Amino acid sequence: MKVLLIGSGGREHALAWKLAQSPQLTTLYAAPGNPGISECATLVALDTDDHEAVIRFCRENGVTFVVVGPEAPLVAGIADKLRAASVAVFGPSAAAAQLEGSKGFTKDLCAKYDIPTGAYQRFTDAEAAKAYVRAEGAPIVVKADGLAAGKGVTVAMTLEEALAAIDDCFDGAFGSAGAEVVVEAFLDGEEASFFCLCDGKTALAFASAQDHKRVGDGDTGPNTGGMGAYSPAPVMTADIVERTMKEIIEPTIRGMEQDGHPFTGVLFAGLMVTKKGPELIEYNVRFGDPECQVLMMRLKTDLLPLLYAAATGTLDQVSAEWKDDTALTVVMASKGYPGSYAKNTPIDGIPADGASTKVFHAGTALKDGKLVATGGRVLNVTAVASTVEAAQKAAYAELDKVVWENGFCRRDIGWRAVAREKA
Ligand code: AMP
Ligand code: GLY
């Protein structure tokens, strides 16, 4: 099978690396890709916003399957266009991608199908939102409705913070994403990410992970796209996984089908495991980044037939097997991230793959034959071991070989699970 992978981050490097190991693969193309991905795929300079150009490329090169990494092309409808052109695609339609594209859409679905999540209301007017916040009191959570690159959420511990967040949204801090605001109850518990493959009817429980969203050690500082992750997440016990499937994932898949936009692709549930059980914080319609990197390191099964089964409605015929070990990844980012940072700073000394270690590229590029950092999140140094502590130690040992003056990382990825192991 000839496959085109869309995207250029660490998530896509991990997907490319795993897809490239498939005996069913003849050629893997990646658009636009990155220097890490070029080790396992042929890079193509396609403008992936130009859906007609993507379809033309597939036709001209015999590509029969497209795997979409990031959410933006999905929300823009690339999967609909490809399907209409008879190209199989891993990723939801634009209508189904609203699960990530509109927080209000997801909250309404939860209300309709009785899926546990924080109580909420939607607002298009600042004064009404403020009146609700004053009536509910803090802590409370204020969210821009649309895609805001993970930055549109304020967990307000005081009333003042919540009121200021409402002003920010309606004053345009998140552009059109903030034209509508969702205010929801604060959920107290431990967060986990849970991934399911879906083909419209069937959901296959895939794996769990835990991200580290804050930029600083001890979960301090501003939110980021994720500074490190590990899988599995110990808080996702067999019982919690079963409840998540029954109470959250399955009603979602049934509801989406009943409402006329069946969900295919990967459903990424951001969960809060509270005293009552798992509750939904949000859905994403693509793999997490960096969560995908740790999932791919643990997956024993060939990835290509799994993704193809999700795309073609045959998920009930496949299953996924996992290493029991923990995979852990540490993100190296450009100093200044998630704020502004210097570009084109040189990187050296990236260690070669080990038996259970691997460095995935995110925001890197080759300039005059030399590797430079071009993005905020740049490298994902990943290791697999029998305990979280051993995986953490192995990942940092590899990371310390990288010579990159303008880079930084958190030094405590996995702290929660390590503490749990020691308890
Ligand atoms: P989101 O972009 O919706 O994932 O929100 C970003 C982060 O805000 C989440 O990862 C949580 O840590 C936090 N968060 C979002 N909603 C809630 C909530 N209802 N209660 C507590 N924390 C939340
Ligand atoms: N790491 C969080 C995300 O991909 O949304």
PDB file of N, CA, C and O in Angstrom, residues 335-402:
ATOM      1  N   LYS A 335      14.349  27.855  24.111  1.00  0.00           N
ATOM      2  CA  LYS A 335      14.224  28.762  25.260  1.00  0.00           C
ATOM      3  C   LYS A 335      13.269  29.891  24.908  1.00  0.00           C
ATOM      4  O   LYS A 335      13.396  30.493  23.849  1.00  0.00           O
ATOM      5  N   GLY A 336      12.317  30.155  25.792  1.00  0.00           N
ATOM      6  CA  GLY A 336      11.306  31.189  25.538  1.00  0.00           C
ATOM      7  C   GLY A 336       9.937  30.589  25.302  1.00  0.00           C
ATOM      8  O   GLY A 336       8.925  31.216  25.599  1.00  0.00           O
ATOM      9  N   TYR A 337       9.883  29.355  24.729  1.00  0.00           N
ATOM     10  CA  TYR A 337       8.611  28.674  24.507  1.00  0.00           C
ATOM     11  C   TYR A 337       7.887  28.499  25.841  1.00  0.00           C
ATOM     12  O   TYR A 337       8.552  28.213  26.813  1.00  0.00           O
ATOM     13  N   PRO A 338       6.572  28.699  25.949  1.00  0.00           N
ATOM     14  CA  PRO A 338       5.593  28.908  24.876  1.00  0.00           C
ATOM     15  C   PRO A 338       5.463  30.362  24.422  1.00  0.00           C
ATOM     16  O   PRO A 338       4.567  30.649  23.633  1.00  0.00           O
ATOM     17  N   GLY A 339       6.352  31.241  24.891  1.00  0.00           N
ATOM     18  CA  GLY A 339       6.397  32.607  24.356  1.00  0.00           C
ATOM     19  C   GLY A 339       7.262  32.626  23.111  1.00  0.00           C
ATOM     20  O   GLY A 339       7.451  31.598  22.459  1.00  0.00           O
ATOM     21  N   SER A 340       7.838  33.782  22.794  1.00  0.00           N
ATOM     22  CA  SER A 340       8.632  33.869  21.557  1.00  0.00           C
ATOM     23  C   SER A 340      10.021  33.286  21.801  1.00  0.00           C
ATOM     24  O   SER A 340      10.512  33.229  22.932  1.00  0.00           O
ATOM     25  N   TYR A 341      10.652  32.835  20.741  1.00  0.00           N
ATOM     26  CA  TYR A 341      11.952  32.169  20.852  1.00  0.00           C
ATOM     27  C   TYR A 341      12.740  32.413  19.574  1.00  0.00           C
ATOM     28  O   TYR A 341      12.179  32.720  18.513  1.00  0.00           O
ATOM     29  N   ALA A 342      14.079  32.247  19.689  1.00  0.00           N
ATOM     30  CA  ALA A 342      14.961  32.409  18.531  1.00  0.00           C
ATOM     31  C   ALA A 342      14.794  31.229  17.590  1.00  0.00           C
ATOM     32  O   ALA A 342      14.529  30.108  18.040  1.00  0.00           O
ATOM     33  N   LYS A 343      14.943  31.477  16.313  1.00  0.00           N
ATOM     34  CA  LYS A 343      14.849  30.389  15.317  1.00  0.00           C
ATOM     35  C   LYS A 343      16.223  30.100  14.729  1.00  0.00           C
ATOM     36  O   LYS A 343      17.135  30.914  14.831  1.00  0.00           O
ATOM     37  N   ASN A 344      16.323  28.936  14.112  1.00  0.00           N
ATOM     38  CA  ASN A 344      17.543  28.525  13.416  1.00  0.00           C
ATOM     39  C   ASN A 344      18.756  28.391  14.332  1.00  0.00           C
ATOM     40  O   ASN A 344      19.881  28.658  13.942  1.00  0.00           O
ATOM     41  N   THR A 345      18.529  27.971  15.584  1.00  0.00           N
ATOM     42  CA  THR A 345      19.655  27.736  16.486  1.00  0.00           C
ATOM     43  C   THR A 345      20.173  26.311  16.261  1.00  0.00           C
ATOM     44  O   THR A 345      19.388  25.381  16.048  1.00  0.00           O
ATOM     45  N   PRO A 346      21.512  26.139  16.258  1.00  0.00           N
ATOM     46  CA  PRO A 346      22.086  24.833  15.866  1.00  0.00           C
ATOM     47  C   PRO A 346      21.920  23.738  16.924  1.00  0.00           C
ATOM     48  O   PRO A 346      22.006  24.009  18.122  1.00  0.00           O
ATOM     49  N   ILE A 347      21.683  22.521  16.439  1.00  0.00           N
ATOM     50  CA  ILE A 347      21.545  21.342  17.313  1.00  0.00           C
ATOM     51  C   ILE A 347      22.563  20.309  16.862  1.00  0.00           C
ATOM     52  O   ILE A 347      22.725  20.058  15.667  1.00  0.00           O
ATOM     53  N   ASP A 348      23.216  19.695  17.825  1.00  0.00           N
ATOM     54  CA  ASP A 348      24.207  18.667  17.514  1.00  0.00           C
ATOM     55  C   ASP A 348      24.065  17.505  18.493  1.00  0.00           C
ATOM     56  O   ASP A 348      23.402  17.640  19.511  1.00  0.00           O
ATOM     57  N   GLY A 349      24.699  16.408  18.171  1.00  0.00           N
ATOM     58  CA  GLY A 349      24.848  15.324  19.144  1.00  0.00           C
ATOM     59  C   GLY A 349      23.610  14.493  19.388  1.00  0.00           C
ATOM     60  O   GLY A 349      23.532  13.786  20.399  1.00  0.00           O
ATOM     61  N   ILE A 350      22.631  14.535  18.491  1.00  0.00           N
ATOM     62  CA  ILE A 350      21.434  13.703  18.706  1.00  0.00           C
ATOM     63  C   ILE A 350      21.843  12.236  18.692  1.00  0.00           C
ATOM     64  O   ILE A 350      22.436  11.761  17.718  1.00  0.00           O
ATOM     65  N   PRO A 351      21.576  11.503  19.781  1.00  0.00           N
ATOM     66  CA  PRO A 351      22.026  10.108  19.832  1.00  0.00           C
ATOM     67  C   PRO A 351      21.278   9.230  18.828  1.00  0.00           C
ATOM     68  O   PRO A 351      20.111   9.478  18.533  1.00  0.00           O
ATOM     69  N   ALA A 352      21.983   8.221  18.309  1.00  0.00           N
ATOM     70  CA  ALA A 352      21.350   7.255  17.401  1.00  0.00           C
ATOM     71  C   ALA A 352      20.320   6.453  18.177  1.00  0.00           C
ATOM     72  O   ALA A 352      20.368   6.386  19.412  1.00  0.00           O
ATOM     73  N   ASP A 353      19.383   5.804  17.463  1.00  0.00           N
ATOM     74  CA  ASP A 353      18.387   4.952  18.124  1.00  0.00           C
ATOM     75  C   ASP A 353      19.089   3.866  18.936  1.00  0.00           C
ATOM     76  O   ASP A 353      20.046   3.261  18.458  1.00  0.00           O
ATOM     77  N   GLY A 354      18.608   3.610  20.143  1.00  0.00           N
ATOM     78  CA  GLY A 354      19.101   2.485  20.924  1.00  0.00           C
ATOM     79  C   GLY A 354      18.085   1.354  20.850  1.00  0.00           C
ATOM     80  O   GLY A 354      17.073   1.461  20.140  1.00  0.00           O
ATOM     81  N   ALA A 355      18.314   0.279  21.595  1.00  0.00           N
ATOM     82  CA  ALA A 355      17.379  -0.849  21.582  1.00  0.00           C
ATOM     83  C   ALA A 355      16.017  -0.397  22.109  1.00  0.00           C
ATOM     84  O   ALA A 355      14.982  -0.855  21.643  1.00  0.00           O
ATOM     85  N   SER A 356      16.010   0.530  23.055  1.00  0.00           N
ATOM     86  CA  SER A 356      14.732   0.988  23.593  1.00  0.00           C
ATOM     87  C   SER A 356      14.725   2.506  23.793  1.00  0.00           C
ATOM     88  O   SER A 356      14.061   3.014  24.683  1.00  0.00           O
ATOM     89  N   THR A 357      15.474   3.197  22.974  1.00  0.00           N
ATOM     90  CA  THR A 357      15.467   4.666  23.004  1.00  0.00           C
ATOM     91  C   THR A 357      15.359   5.194  21.576  1.00  0.00           C
ATOM     92  O   THR A 357      15.812   4.543  20.631  1.00  0.00           O
ATOM     93  N   LYS A 358      14.761   6.375  21.457  1.00  0.00           N
ATOM     94  CA  LYS A 358      14.546   6.953  20.131  1.00  0.00           C
ATOM     95  C   LYS A 358      14.296   8.436  20.291  1.00  0.00           C
ATOM     96  O   LYS A 358      13.544   8.848  21.174  1.00  0.00           O
ATOM     97  N   VAL A 359      14.909   9.247  19.419  1.00  0.00           N
ATOM     98  CA  VAL A 359      14.659  10.689  19.431  1.00  0.00           C
ATOM     99  C   VAL A 359      13.768  11.028  18.239  1.00  0.00           C
ATOM    100  O   VAL A 359      14.131  10.769  17.086  1.00  0.00           O
ATOM    101  N   PHE A 360      12.579  11.571  18.525  1.00  0.00           N
ATOM    102  CA  PHE A 360      11.682  12.015  17.454  1.00  0.00           C
ATOM    103  C   PHE A 360      11.886  13.508  17.225  1.00  0.00           C
ATOM    104  O   PHE A 360      12.065  14.274  18.178  1.00  0.00           O
ATOM    105  N   HIS A 361      11.828  13.890  15.943  1.00  0.00           N
ATOM    106  CA  HIS A 361      11.975  15.306  15.591  1.00  0.00           C
ATOM    107  C   HIS A 361      10.614  15.982  15.530  1.00  0.00           C
ATOM    108  O   HIS A 361       9.660  15.405  15.012  1.00  0.00           O
ATOM    109  N   ALA A 362      10.538  17.216  16.023  1.00  0.00           N
ATOM    110  CA  ALA A 362       9.323  18.025  15.861  1.00  0.00           C
ATOM    111  C   ALA A 362       9.717  19.258  15.048  1.00  0.00           C
ATOM    112  O   ALA A 362       9.781  19.189  13.825  1.00  0.00           O
ATOM    113  N   GLY A 363      10.043  20.384  15.721  1.00  0.00           N
ATOM    114  CA  GLY A 363      10.378  21.611  14.983  1.00  0.00           C
ATOM    115  C   GLY A 363      11.838  21.708  14.613  1.00  0.00           C
ATOM    116  O   GLY A 363      12.565  22.556  15.122  1.00  0.00           O
ATOM    117  N   THR A 364      12.302  20.826  13.722  1.00  0.00           N
ATOM    118  CA  THR A 364      13.684  20.910  13.234  1.00  0.00           C
ATOM    119  C   THR A 364      13.673  21.141  11.726  1.00  0.00           C
ATOM    120  O   THR A 364      12.677  20.884  11.058  1.00  0.00           O
ATOM    121  N   ALA A 365      14.812  21.630  11.212  1.00  0.00           N
ATOM    122  CA  ALA A 365      14.980  21.773   9.756  1.00  0.00           C
ATOM    123  C   ALA A 365      16.464  21.626   9.442  1.00  0.00           C
ATOM    124  O   ALA A 365      17.309  21.705  10.347  1.00  0.00           O
ATOM    125  N   LEU A 366      16.754  21.367   8.191  1.00  0.00           N
ATOM    126  CA  LEU A 366      18.145  21.336   7.745  1.00  0.00           C
ATOM    127  C   LEU A 366      18.436  22.648   7.027  1.00  0.00           C
ATOM    128  O   LEU A 366      17.736  23.025   6.098  1.00  0.00           O
ATOM    129  N   LYS A 367      19.476  23.363   7.499  1.00  0.00           N
ATOM    130  CA  LYS A 367      19.911  24.604   6.832  1.00  0.00           C
ATOM    131  C   LYS A 367      21.363  24.410   6.438  1.00  0.00           C
ATOM    132  O   LYS A 367      22.209  24.186   7.308  1.00  0.00           O
ATOM    133  N   ASP A 368      21.623  24.443   5.146  1.00  0.00           N
ATOM    134  CA  ASP A 368      22.974  24.199   4.631  1.00  0.00           C
ATOM    135  C   ASP A 368      23.543  22.908   5.192  1.00  0.00           C
ATOM    136  O   ASP A 368      24.700  22.844   5.608  1.00  0.00           O
ATOM    137  N   GLY A 369      22.705  21.896   5.233  1.00  0.00           N
ATOM    138  CA  GLY A 369      23.167  20.576   5.684  1.00  0.00           C
ATOM    139  C   GLY A 369      23.278  20.440   7.195  1.00  0.00           C
ATOM    140  O   GLY A 369      23.648  19.388   7.705  1.00  0.00           O
ATOM    141  N   LYS A 370      23.003  21.488   7.927  1.00  0.00           N
ATOM    142  CA  LYS A 370      23.103  21.412   9.401  1.00  0.00           C
ATOM    143  C   LYS A 370      21.712  21.450  10.037  1.00  0.00           C
ATOM    144  O   LYS A 370      20.829  22.161   9.582  1.00  0.00           O
ATOM    145  N   LEU A 371      21.576  20.685  11.136  1.00  0.00           N
ATOM    146  CA  LEU A 371      20.288  20.619  11.815  1.00  0.00           C
ATOM    147  C   LEU A 371      20.087  21.858  12.695  1.00  0.00           C
ATOM    148  O   LEU A 371      20.965  22.204  13.491  1.00  0.00           O
ATOM    149  N   VAL A 372      18.938  22.515  12.528  1.00  0.00           N
ATOM    150  CA  VAL A 372      18.616  23.682  13.357  1.00  0.00           C
ATOM    151  C   VAL A 372      17.207  23.529  13.929  1.00  0.00           C
ATOM    152  O   VAL A 372      16.388  22.755  13.418  1.00  0.00           O
ATOM    153  N   ALA A 373      16.953  24.292  14.996  1.00  0.00           N
ATOM    154  CA  ALA A 373      15.619  24.303  15.612  1.00  0.00           C
ATOM    155  C   ALA A 373      14.814  25.418  14.972  1.00  0.00           C
ATOM    156  O   ALA A 373      15.282  26.558  14.906  1.00  0.00           O
ATOM    157  N   THR A 374      13.628  25.094  14.513  1.00  0.00           N
ATOM    158  CA  THR A 374      12.785  26.115  13.900  1.00  0.00           C
ATOM    159  C   THR A 374      11.474  26.312  14.659  1.00  0.00           C
ATOM    160  O   THR A 374      10.748  27.256  14.388  1.00  0.00           O
ATOM    161  N   GLY A 375      11.171  25.409  15.575  1.00  0.00           N
ATOM    162  CA  GLY A 375       9.873  25.472  16.251  1.00  0.00           C
ATOM    163  C   GLY A 375      10.023  25.717  17.733  1.00  0.00           C
ATOM    164  O   GLY A 375      11.136  25.897  18.251  1.00  0.00           O
ATOM    165  N   GLY A 376       8.882  25.719  18.449  1.00  0.00           N
ATOM    166  CA  GLY A 376       8.877  25.838  19.894  1.00  0.00           C
ATOM    167  C   GLY A 376       9.279  24.508  20.513  1.00  0.00           C
ATOM    168  O   GLY A 376      10.283  24.389  21.209  1.00  0.00           O
ATOM    169  N   ARG A 377       8.491  23.479  20.187  1.00  0.00           N
ATOM    170  CA  ARG A 377       8.843  22.131  20.656  1.00  0.00           C
ATOM    171  C   ARG A 377       9.654  21.474  19.538  1.00  0.00           C
ATOM    172  O   ARG A 377       9.232  21.442  18.385  1.00  0.00           O
ATOM    173  N   VAL A 378      10.818  20.944  19.868  1.00  0.00           N
ATOM    174  CA  VAL A 378      11.809  20.629  18.828  1.00  0.00           C
ATOM    175  C   VAL A 378      12.195  19.158  18.768  1.00  0.00           C
ATOM    176  O   VAL A 378      12.278  18.578  17.688  1.00  0.00           O
ATOM    177  N   LEU A 379      12.450  18.539  19.928  1.00  0.00           N
ATOM    178  CA  LEU A 379      12.844  17.123  19.937  1.00  0.00           C
ATOM    179  C   LEU A 379      12.052  16.401  21.022  1.00  0.00           C
ATOM    180  O   LEU A 379      11.668  17.012  22.028  1.00  0.00           O
ATOM    181  N   ASN A 380      11.804  15.103  20.824  1.00  0.00           N
ATOM    182  CA  ASN A 380      11.152  14.267  21.841  1.00  0.00           C
ATOM    183  C   ASN A 380      12.067  13.082  22.113  1.00  0.00           C
ATOM    184  O   ASN A 380      12.161  12.183  21.292  1.00  0.00           O
ATOM    185  N   VAL A 381      12.723  13.121  23.268  1.00  0.00           N
ATOM    186  CA  VAL A 381      13.671  12.058  23.595  1.00  0.00           C
ATOM    187  C   VAL A 381      12.915  10.988  24.380  1.00  0.00           C
ATOM    188  O   VAL A 381      12.372  11.268  25.458  1.00  0.00           O
ATOM    189  N   THR A 382      12.883   9.772  23.830  1.00  0.00           N
ATOM    190  CA  THR A 382      11.925   8.768  24.282  1.00  0.00           C
ATOM    191  C   THR A 382      12.635   7.474  24.684  1.00  0.00           C
ATOM    192  O   THR A 382      13.583   7.060  24.010  1.00  0.00           O
ATOM    193  N   ALA A 383      12.174   6.843  25.753  1.00  0.00           N
ATOM    194  CA  ALA A 383      12.760   5.572  26.197  1.00  0.00           C
ATOM    195  C   ALA A 383      11.671   4.651  26.727  1.00  0.00           C
ATOM    196  O   ALA A 383      10.638   5.116  27.209  1.00  0.00           O
ATOM    197  N   VAL A 384      11.942   3.357  26.628  1.00  0.00           N
ATOM    198  CA  VAL A 384      11.017   2.339  27.143  1.00  0.00           C
ATOM    199  C   VAL A 384      11.762   1.519  28.185  1.00  0.00           C
ATOM    200  O   VAL A 384      12.921   1.139  27.967  1.00  0.00           O
ATOM    201  N   ALA A 385      11.112   1.246  29.321  1.00  0.00           N
ATOM    202  CA  ALA A 385      11.741   0.419  30.355  1.00  0.00           C
ATOM    203  C   ALA A 385      10.654  -0.205  31.216  1.00  0.00           C
ATOM    204  O   ALA A 385       9.477   0.141  31.086  1.00  0.00           O
ATOM    205  N   SER A 386      11.070  -1.098  32.120  1.00  0.00           N
ATOM    206  CA  SER A 386      10.065  -1.859  32.872  1.00  0.00           C
ATOM    207  C   SER A 386       9.410  -1.038  33.974  1.00  0.00           C
ATOM    208  O   SER A 386       8.345  -1.395  34.460  1.00  0.00           O
ATOM    209  N   THR A 387      10.023   0.071  34.386  1.00  0.00           N
ATOM    210  CA  THR A 387       9.371   0.959  35.361  1.00  0.00           C
ATOM    211  C   THR A 387       9.410   2.390  34.822  1.00  0.00           C
ATOM    212  O   THR A 387      10.214   2.696  33.938  1.00  0.00           O
ATOM    213  N   VAL A 388       8.557   3.245  35.385  1.00  0.00           N
ATOM    214  CA  VAL A 388       8.552   4.651  34.951  1.00  0.00           C
ATOM    215  C   VAL A 388       9.893   5.281  35.313  1.00  0.00           C
ATOM    216  O   VAL A 388      10.493   6.021  34.519  1.00  0.00           O
ATOM    217  N   GLU A 389      10.390   4.945  36.511  1.00  0.00           N
ATOM    218  CA  GLU A 389      11.642   5.552  36.953  1.00  0.00           C
ATOM    219  C   GLU A 389      12.794   5.175  36.009  1.00  0.00           C
ATOM    220  O   GLU A 389      13.614   6.019  35.646  1.00  0.00           O
ATOM    221  N   ALA A 390      12.840   3.909  35.589  1.00  0.00           N
ATOM    222  CA  ALA A 390      13.915   3.475  34.689  1.00  0.00           C
ATOM    223  C   ALA A 390      13.766   4.128  33.313  1.00  0.00           C
ATOM    224  O   ALA A 390      14.764   4.514  32.683  1.00  0.00           O
ATOM    225  N   ALA A 391      12.526   4.275  32.850  1.00  0.00           N
ATOM    226  CA  ALA A 391      12.304   4.927  31.550  1.00  0.00           C
ATOM    227  C   ALA A 391      12.721   6.397  31.636  1.00  0.00           C
ATOM    228  O   ALA A 391      13.336   6.942  30.711  1.00  0.00           O
ATOM    229  N   GLN A 392      12.403   7.026  32.771  1.00  0.00           N
ATOM    230  CA  GLN A 392      12.770   8.429  32.978  1.00  0.00           C
ATOM    231  C   GLN A 392      14.294   8.581  32.960  1.00  0.00           C
ATOM    232  O   GLN A 392      14.842   9.444  32.282  1.00  0.00           O
ATOM    233  N   LYS A 393      14.968   7.672  33.662  1.00  0.00           N
ATOM    234  CA  LYS A 393      16.426   7.749  33.749  1.00  0.00           C
ATOM    235  C   LYS A 393      17.052   7.572  32.359  1.00  0.00           C
ATOM    236  O   LYS A 393      17.952   8.311  31.960  1.00  0.00           O
ATOM    237  N   ALA A 394      16.521   6.609  31.616  1.00  0.00           N
ATOM    238  CA  ALA A 394      17.068   6.321  30.282  1.00  0.00           C
ATOM    239  C   ALA A 394      16.817   7.487  29.324  1.00  0.00           C
ATOM    240  O   ALA A 394      17.693   7.851  28.524  1.00  0.00           O
ATOM    241  N   ALA A 395      15.646   8.093  29.408  1.00  0.00           N
ATOM    242  CA  ALA A 395      15.334   9.213  28.508  1.00  0.00           C
ATOM    243  C   ALA A 395      16.255  10.399  28.798  1.00  0.00           C
ATOM    244  O   ALA A 395      16.826  10.985  27.871  1.00  0.00           O
ATOM    245  N   TYR A 396      16.425  10.727  30.092  1.00  0.00           N
ATOM    246  CA  TYR A 396      17.290  11.872  30.409  1.00  0.00           C
ATOM    247  C   TYR A 396      18.761  11.589  30.078  1.00  0.00           C
ATOM    248  O   TYR A 396      19.499  12.503  29.701  1.00  0.00           O
ATOM    249  N   ALA A 397      19.184  10.329  30.183  1.00  0.00           N
ATOM    250  CA  ALA A 397      20.573   9.999  29.819  1.00  0.00           C
ATOM    251  C   ALA A 397      20.788  10.265  28.327  1.00  0.00           C
ATOM    252  O   ALA A 397      21.833  10.800  27.922  1.00  0.00           O
ATOM    253  N   GLU A 398      19.812   9.933  27.503  1.00  0.00           N
ATOM    254  CA  GLU A 398      19.912  10.209  26.062  1.00  0.00           C
ATOM    255  C   GLU A 398      19.843  11.716  25.815  1.00  0.00           C
ATOM    256  O   GLU A 398      20.599  12.264  25.008  1.00  0.00           O
ATOM    257  N   LEU A 399      18.923  12.363  26.497  1.00  0.00           N
ATOM    258  CA  LEU A 399      18.720  13.811  26.312  1.00  0.00           C
ATOM    259  C   LEU A 399      20.000  14.587  26.622  1.00  0.00           C
ATOM    260  O   LEU A 399      20.327  15.569  25.941  1.00  0.00           O
ATOM    261  N   ASP A 400      20.749  14.138  27.647  1.00  0.00           N
ATOM    262  CA  ASP A 400      21.947  14.874  28.041  1.00  0.00           C
ATOM    263  C   ASP A 400      23.068  14.770  27.004  1.00  0.00           C
ATOM    264  O   ASP A 400      24.068  15.474  27.100  1.00  0.00           O
ATOM    265  N   LYS A 401      22.872  13.908  25.990  1.00  0.00           N
ATOM    266  CA  LYS A 401      23.868  13.825  24.915  1.00  0.00           C
ATOM    267  C   LYS A 401      23.647  14.911  23.857  1.00  0.00           C
ATOM    268  O   LYS A 401      24.521  15.201  23.064  1.00  0.00           O
ATOM    269  N   VAL A 402      22.451  15.475  23.850  1.00  0.00           N
ATOM    270  CA  VAL A 402      22.117  16.476  22.824  1.00  0.00           C
ATOM    271  C   VAL A 402      22.812  17.797  23.150  1.00  0.00           C
ATOM    272  O   VAL A 402      22.782  18.251  24.295  1.00  0.00           O
TER     273      VAL A 402
END
